[in-house]
Structure formats: structure tokens, C-alpha cells
């Protein structure tokens, strides 16, 4: 069963909560998929059942069409946030890690064309493989984090949080105006360009210096 872990592999003591995802927060990714720039943060949810450890094999449902990688900085929430001030939002961050927002792209494209919600494409079981978390006080600058995904040794995605259209603090404030963030929730902060289909047996490396250099692989379900 999934648990939030620190870099030493010890549980945070926080429940596995919902995952709040921010879409279209990197302009290069918006252009990549020819999407419109949102006037306010584009939010959607993954349930706790989507959470799994990224150190385990990444499971993709191959019978549902293309499943794309979307590497994101993940923020673990440690305190309740409702209509939070910027200072409270920053204080509520318990940890920072990496996650894959696995996306069934063919399914999503069909749902979007029909004007339907995206959950079938985003919220399936194990749709959110996540790393351990560096403690918030170990992260000097949330807006200067470089993160990279390589697939079979080739760099597919590389971003820096300075490239975000809305920074992490602003995102937490905006989300808390819509609904309450609770201890154990995770916020995924958007993905840079380079999304693409994963295949069974692909080898993945997720990195963010100096905390993460995680190797894992893809399996079909």
C-alpha cells in the first residue's frame, strides 16, 4: 500500500490523500499540444488510488491506447489550507518530490472533443507514480528546481520551475480558494514539453539534483 516517504525511506505520518493536478502551467507544453493558455489555473484531480511508488514498475494499460509521460514537481501538503495567504501556503509544504502524471492521450483527446471531463484518462489506478519527498526545509528555492526525464537513455523532458506560468506558492493559494487542501494531499505543478507515448520495457530515469536520480521501467497491464 502506498505511503508518503522521506528520502531515508521513512513514512511521513501523513495519509495518502487526493492529488490536485495543474494543467498547462508551462508555455512550451501548451504550444506542444496546441492548447489555449488558461486565464486561471486549470485544475483536475486524481484519487488516492492513483498513487504508487515510482520505484516500482510503471504500469500502463496498453489496451486503452497511447499512455504519455508527464514529469512534474510534486508538492506534499502538511497542513490544512483554506483560502490561504502566501505565507500560510509556503508554511504548509511538507516536502518536494517528482511524479509522473500518466495520461491516456487517445482517451483524453476523445473526451475533450466530446466536451467531457478527463478523469478516465488521468485518474485510473496507478496513474500517479511518485517519488519520496525531500523535506521542505532542505529546498532552498522552489522556483529554481531543474528536473529531467530520460527514456531509454534519451532526454525527453527537462524543465525548471522558473519556467512555470504560475509559481508554486501562487498555485497553492489559488487552489485553496477553490477547495481545501488537507495534510497528505499532493499538488502536481505542471509539465514541460516533451510528453510522448511510453512502451512496455522502456527504461526511465527521473532526476532532480541533488535529491533524485530514480531508475524504473515500464510494464504493460
mmCIF file of C-alpha atoms in Angstrom:
data_model
loop_
_atom_site.group_PDB
_atom_site.id
_atom_site.type_symbol
_atom_site.label_atom_id
_atom_site.label_comp_id
_atom_site.label_asym_id
_atom_site.label_seq_id
_atom_site.Cartn_x
_atom_site.Cartn_y
_atom_site.Cartn_z
ATOM 1 C CA UNK A 1 0.000 0.000 0.000
ATOM 2 C CA UNK A 2 1.302 3.456 -0.937
ATOM 3 C CA UNK A 3 2.793 5.699 1.778
ATOM 4 C CA UNK A 4 4.429 9.121 1.567
ATOM 5 C CA UNK A 5 8.134 8.575 2.317
ATOM 6 C CA UNK A 6 11.059 10.865 3.068
ATOM 7 C CA UNK A 7 14.484 10.457 1.453
ATOM 8 C CA UNK A 8 15.517 7.996 4.162
ATOM 9 C CA UNK A 9 12.581 5.757 3.255
ATOM 10 C CA UNK A 10 10.656 6.558 6.429
ATOM 11 C CA UNK A 11 6.918 7.366 6.411
ATOM 12 C CA UNK A 12 5.890 10.993 6.800
ATOM 13 C CA UNK A 13 2.965 10.014 9.002
ATOM 14 C CA UNK A 14 0.538 11.689 6.597
ATOM 15 C CA UNK A 15 -2.363 9.853 4.935
ATOM 16 C CA UNK A 16 -2.453 9.280 1.191
ATOM 17 C CA UNK A 17 -4.852 11.998 0.066
ATOM 18 C CA UNK A 18 -6.076 13.398 -3.202
ATOM 19 C CA UNK A 19 -3.764 14.590 -5.965
ATOM 20 C CA UNK A 20 -4.508 18.062 -7.302
ATOM 21 C CA UNK A 21 -3.050 18.486 -10.782
ATOM 22 C CA UNK A 22 -2.339 21.761 -12.545
ATOM 23 C CA UNK A 23 -2.670 21.643 -16.309
ATOM 24 C CA UNK A 24 -1.000 23.949 -18.820
ATOM 25 C CA UNK A 25 1.449 25.643 -16.463
ATOM 26 C CA UNK A 26 4.422 25.553 -18.860
ATOM 27 C CA UNK A 27 4.081 27.578 -22.051
ATOM 28 C CA UNK A 28 6.272 25.232 -24.097
ATOM 29 C CA UNK A 29 3.941 22.321 -23.279
ATOM 30 C CA UNK A 30 0.873 24.398 -24.156
ATOM 31 C CA UNK A 31 2.386 25.106 -27.566
ATOM 32 C CA UNK A 32 3.432 21.463 -27.957
ATOM 33 C CA UNK A 33 -0.172 20.260 -27.738
ATOM 34 C CA UNK A 34 -1.634 23.342 -29.452
ATOM 35 C CA UNK A 35 -3.768 24.177 -26.437
ATOM 36 C CA UNK A 36 -5.163 27.508 -25.313
ATOM 37 C CA UNK A 37 -3.456 29.425 -22.497
ATOM 38 C CA UNK A 38 -5.794 29.288 -19.475
ATOM 39 C CA UNK A 39 -6.839 32.538 -17.829
ATOM 40 C CA UNK A 40 -6.678 30.880 -14.397
ATOM 41 C CA UNK A 41 -5.078 27.670 -13.119
ATOM 42 C CA UNK A 42 -6.524 24.623 -14.880
ATOM 43 C CA UNK A 43 -7.219 22.069 -12.137
ATOM 44 C CA UNK A 44 -8.186 18.414 -12.128
ATOM 45 C CA UNK A 45 -7.961 15.601 -9.579
ATOM 46 C CA UNK A 46 -6.524 12.143 -9.236
ATOM 47 C CA UNK A 47 -7.787 9.997 -6.329
ATOM 48 C CA UNK A 48 -5.565 8.440 -3.677
ATOM 49 C CA UNK A 49 -5.948 5.117 -5.511
ATOM 50 C CA UNK A 50 -3.884 6.569 -8.381
ATOM 51 C CA UNK A 51 -0.827 6.853 -6.114
ATOM 52 C CA UNK A 52 2.037 4.376 -6.257
ATOM 53 C CA UNK A 53 5.793 4.477 -5.813
ATOM 54 C CA UNK A 54 7.760 5.405 -8.929
ATOM 55 C CA UNK A 55 10.475 2.990 -7.803
ATOM 56 C CA UNK A 56 8.088 0.161 -8.674
ATOM 57 C CA UNK A 57 7.499 -0.695 -12.349
ATOM 58 C CA UNK A 58 5.335 1.956 -14.040
ATOM 59 C CA UNK A 59 2.158 0.190 -15.125
ATOM 60 C CA UNK A 60 0.397 1.372 -18.291
ATOM 61 C CA UNK A 61 -2.961 -0.010 -19.554
ATOM 62 C CA UNK A 62 -1.893 -0.911 -23.078
ATOM 63 C CA UNK A 63 -5.442 -1.779 -24.230
ATOM 64 C CA UNK A 64 -6.524 1.873 -23.919
ATOM 65 C CA UNK A 65 -4.249 3.488 -26.495
ATOM 66 C CA UNK A 66 -1.237 5.727 -26.004
ATOM 67 C CA UNK A 67 -0.135 6.461 -22.423
ATOM 68 C CA UNK A 68 2.048 9.560 -22.235
ATOM 69 C CA UNK A 69 4.718 10.568 -19.746
ATOM 70 C CA UNK A 70 4.250 13.915 -17.984
ATOM 71 C CA UNK A 71 7.016 14.565 -15.448
ATOM 72 C CA UNK A 72 6.120 17.093 -12.754
ATOM 73 C CA UNK A 73 7.388 18.566 -9.498
ATOM 74 C CA UNK A 74 5.178 17.219 -6.720
ATOM 75 C CA UNK A 75 4.419 19.171 -3.543
ATOM 76 C CA UNK A 76 3.334 17.281 -0.417
ATOM 77 C CA UNK A 77 0.920 19.222 1.791
ATOM 78 C CA UNK A 78 1.444 19.043 5.562
ATOM 79 C CA UNK A 79 -1.168 21.486 6.875
ATOM 80 C CA UNK A 80 -4.779 22.312 6.062
ATOM 81 C CA UNK A 81 -5.121 25.170 3.578
ATOM 82 C CA UNK A 82 -8.381 27.027 3.011
ATOM 83 C CA UNK A 83 -8.269 30.474 1.365
ATOM 84 C CA UNK A 84 -4.610 30.590 2.350
ATOM 85 C CA UNK A 85 -2.314 33.585 2.372
ATOM 86 C CA UNK A 86 1.015 33.213 0.515
ATOM 87 C CA UNK A 87 2.850 32.816 3.824
ATOM 88 C CA UNK A 88 0.499 30.060 5.030
ATOM 89 C CA UNK A 89 0.746 28.295 1.675
ATOM 90 C CA UNK A 90 4.530 28.171 1.871
ATOM 91 C CA UNK A 91 4.466 27.033 5.501
ATOM 92 C CA UNK A 92 2.129 24.158 4.592
ATOM 93 C CA UNK A 93 4.623 22.492 2.251
ATOM 94 C CA UNK A 94 5.917 19.326 3.921
ATOM 95 C CA UNK A 95 8.051 18.036 1.070
ATOM 96 C CA UNK A 96 9.012 18.260 -2.581
ATOM 97 C CA UNK A 97 9.387 15.353 -4.980
ATOM 98 C CA UNK A 98 8.767 14.153 -8.518
ATOM 99 C CA UNK A 99 5.763 12.435 -10.063
ATOM 100 C CA UNK A 100 4.525 11.136 -13.379
ATOM 101 C CA UNK A 101 1.079 12.344 -14.398
ATOM 102 C CA UNK A 102 0.364 9.339 -16.612
ATOM 103 C CA UNK A 103 -2.125 10.334 -19.296
ATOM 104 C CA UNK A 104 -4.116 8.139 -21.673
ATOM 105 C CA UNK A 105 -3.777 10.577 -24.552
ATOM 106 C CA UNK A 106 -6.133 8.892 -27.026
ATOM 107 C CA UNK A 107 -8.784 8.643 -24.331
ATOM 108 C CA UNK A 108 -8.217 12.259 -23.280
ATOM 109 C CA UNK A 109 -8.424 13.562 -26.849
ATOM 110 C CA UNK A 110 -11.764 11.791 -27.343
ATOM 111 C CA UNK A 111 -13.115 13.111 -24.033
ATOM 112 C CA UNK A 112 -12.010 16.663 -24.877
ATOM 113 C CA UNK A 113 -13.594 16.503 -28.322
ATOM 114 C CA UNK A 114 -16.862 15.379 -26.727
ATOM 115 C CA UNK A 115 -16.700 18.110 -24.059
ATOM 116 C CA UNK A 116 -16.383 15.574 -21.236
ATOM 117 C CA UNK A 117 -14.174 15.568 -18.102
ATOM 118 C CA UNK A 118 -10.728 13.938 -18.247
ATOM 119 C CA UNK A 119 -10.856 11.537 -15.302
ATOM 120 C CA UNK A 120 -10.941 8.377 -17.432
ATOM 121 C CA UNK A 121 -7.635 9.490 -18.955
ATOM 122 C CA UNK A 122 -5.972 10.761 -15.779
ATOM 123 C CA UNK A 123 -7.382 9.078 -12.664
ATOM 124 C CA UNK A 124 -7.013 5.355 -13.298
ATOM 125 C CA UNK A 125 -5.291 3.103 -10.752
ATOM 126 C CA UNK A 126 -1.513 3.758 -10.555
ATOM 127 C CA UNK A 127 -1.830 6.842 -12.779
ATOM 128 C CA UNK A 128 0.397 8.827 -10.394
ATOM 129 C CA UNK A 129 3.764 7.192 -9.689
ATOM 130 C CA UNK A 130 5.520 9.413 -7.162
ATOM 131 C CA UNK A 131 8.973 9.606 -5.593
ATOM 132 C CA UNK A 132 9.953 10.056 -1.979
ATOM 133 C CA UNK A 133 9.964 13.658 -0.782
ATOM 134 C CA UNK A 134 12.786 15.968 0.221
ATOM 135 C CA UNK A 135 11.861 17.929 3.333
ATOM 136 C CA UNK A 136 10.687 21.436 2.540
ATOM 137 C CA UNK A 137 13.415 23.000 4.692
ATOM 138 C CA UNK A 138 16.017 21.249 2.530
ATOM 139 C CA UNK A 139 14.791 23.036 -0.605
ATOM 140 C CA UNK A 140 16.432 26.454 -0.833
ATOM 141 C CA UNK A 141 14.450 27.835 -3.786
ATOM 142 C CA UNK A 142 11.205 26.315 -5.015
ATOM 143 C CA UNK A 143 11.446 28.381 -8.196
ATOM 144 C CA UNK A 144 14.843 27.089 -9.251
ATOM 145 C CA UNK A 145 14.407 23.318 -9.456
ATOM 146 C CA UNK A 146 15.645 21.579 -12.595
ATOM 147 C CA UNK A 147 14.097 18.187 -13.330
ATOM 148 C CA UNK A 148 14.630 15.696 -16.144
ATOM 149 C CA UNK A 149 13.067 12.546 -17.567
ATOM 150 C CA UNK A 150 15.069 10.243 -19.791
ATOM 151 C CA UNK A 151 13.523 7.335 -21.688
ATOM 152 C CA UNK A 152 15.915 4.589 -22.797
ATOM 153 C CA UNK A 153 18.818 6.962 -22.193
ATOM 154 C CA UNK A 154 17.376 9.836 -24.249
ATOM 155 C CA UNK A 155 16.299 13.085 -22.580
ATOM 156 C CA UNK A 156 12.577 13.511 -23.250
ATOM 157 C CA UNK A 157 11.596 16.193 -20.766
ATOM 158 C CA UNK A 158 13.645 18.818 -18.966
ATOM 159 C CA UNK A 159 12.250 21.783 -17.121
ATOM 160 C CA UNK A 160 12.933 24.269 -14.397
ATOM 161 C CA UNK A 161 10.299 25.602 -12.033
ATOM 162 C CA UNK A 162 11.337 29.137 -13.046
ATOM 163 C CA UNK A 163 9.572 28.358 -16.354
ATOM 164 C CA UNK A 164 6.182 27.992 -14.664
ATOM 165 C CA UNK A 165 3.482 30.439 -15.672
ATOM 166 C CA UNK A 166 2.303 30.414 -12.041
ATOM 167 C CA UNK A 167 4.762 29.664 -9.249
ATOM 168 C CA UNK A 168 4.207 27.053 -6.560
ATOM 169 C CA UNK A 169 3.178 29.492 -3.840
ATOM 170 C CA UNK A 170 0.639 31.163 -6.152
ATOM 171 C CA UNK A 171 -0.754 27.779 -7.184
ATOM 172 C CA UNK A 172 -1.345 26.709 -3.577
ATOM 173 C CA UNK A 173 -3.093 29.990 -2.822
ATOM 174 C CA UNK A 174 -5.298 29.685 -5.911
ATOM 175 C CA UNK A 175 -6.157 26.032 -5.262
ATOM 176 C CA UNK A 176 -7.078 26.758 -1.641
ATOM 177 C CA UNK A 177 -9.579 29.333 -2.872
ATOM 178 C CA UNK A 178 -11.423 26.563 -4.753
ATOM 179 C CA UNK A 179 -11.272 23.717 -2.260
ATOM 180 C CA UNK A 180 -9.426 22.810 0.902
ATOM 181 C CA UNK A 181 -6.039 21.149 0.710
ATOM 182 C CA UNK A 182 -5.542 18.659 3.529
ATOM 183 C CA UNK A 183 -2.465 17.046 5.114
ATOM 184 C CA UNK A 184 -1.342 14.207 2.851
ATOM 185 C CA UNK A 185 -2.626 15.776 -0.373
ATOM 186 C CA UNK A 186 -0.191 16.200 -3.252
ATOM 187 C CA UNK A 187 -0.139 19.035 -5.772
ATOM 188 C CA UNK A 188 1.339 18.350 -9.217
ATOM 189 C CA UNK A 189 2.571 21.638 -10.623
ATOM 190 C CA UNK A 190 2.535 21.110 -14.393
ATOM 191 C CA UNK A 191 4.737 19.514 -17.030
ATOM 192 C CA UNK A 192 7.169 20.980 -19.574
ATOM 193 C CA UNK A 193 7.338 19.980 -23.240
ATOM 194 C CA UNK A 194 8.465 16.536 -24.325
ATOM 195 C CA UNK A 195 5.434 14.413 -23.469
ATOM 196 C CA UNK A 196 5.090 11.262 -25.523
ATOM 197 C CA UNK A 197 3.936 7.649 -25.512
ATOM 198 C CA UNK A 198 5.547 5.095 -23.233
ATOM 199 C CA UNK A 199 6.046 1.470 -24.235
ATOM 200 C CA UNK A 200 6.387 -1.694 -22.137
ATOM 201 C CA UNK A 201 10.046 -2.370 -21.324
ATOM 202 C CA UNK A 202 11.014 1.320 -21.607
ATOM 203 C CA UNK A 203 13.677 2.313 -19.066
ATOM 204 C CA UNK A 204 13.032 5.617 -17.289
ATOM 205 C CA UNK A 205 15.256 7.868 -15.205
ATOM 206 C CA UNK A 206 13.703 10.700 -13.187
ATOM 207 C CA UNK A 207 16.148 13.202 -11.764
ATOM 208 C CA UNK A 208 16.221 16.423 -9.808
ATOM 209 C CA UNK A 209 19.560 17.425 -8.309
ATOM 210 C CA UNK A 210 20.650 16.883 -5.608
ATOM 211 C CA UNK A 211 17.866 14.619 -4.332
ATOM 212 C CA UNK A 212 16.641 12.317 -7.056
ATOM 213 C CA UNK A 213 18.106 10.029 -9.685
ATOM 214 C CA UNK A 214 15.493 7.315 -9.886
ATOM 215 C CA UNK A 215 15.594 4.441 -12.342
ATOM 216 C CA UNK A 216 12.462 2.492 -13.120
ATOM 217 C CA UNK A 217 10.838 0.665 -16.038
ATOM 218 C CA UNK A 218 7.506 0.419 -17.804
ATOM 219 C CA UNK A 219 5.310 -2.677 -17.876
ATOM 220 C CA UNK A 220 2.030 -3.261 -19.637
ATOM 221 C CA UNK A 221 -1.225 -4.213 -17.945
#
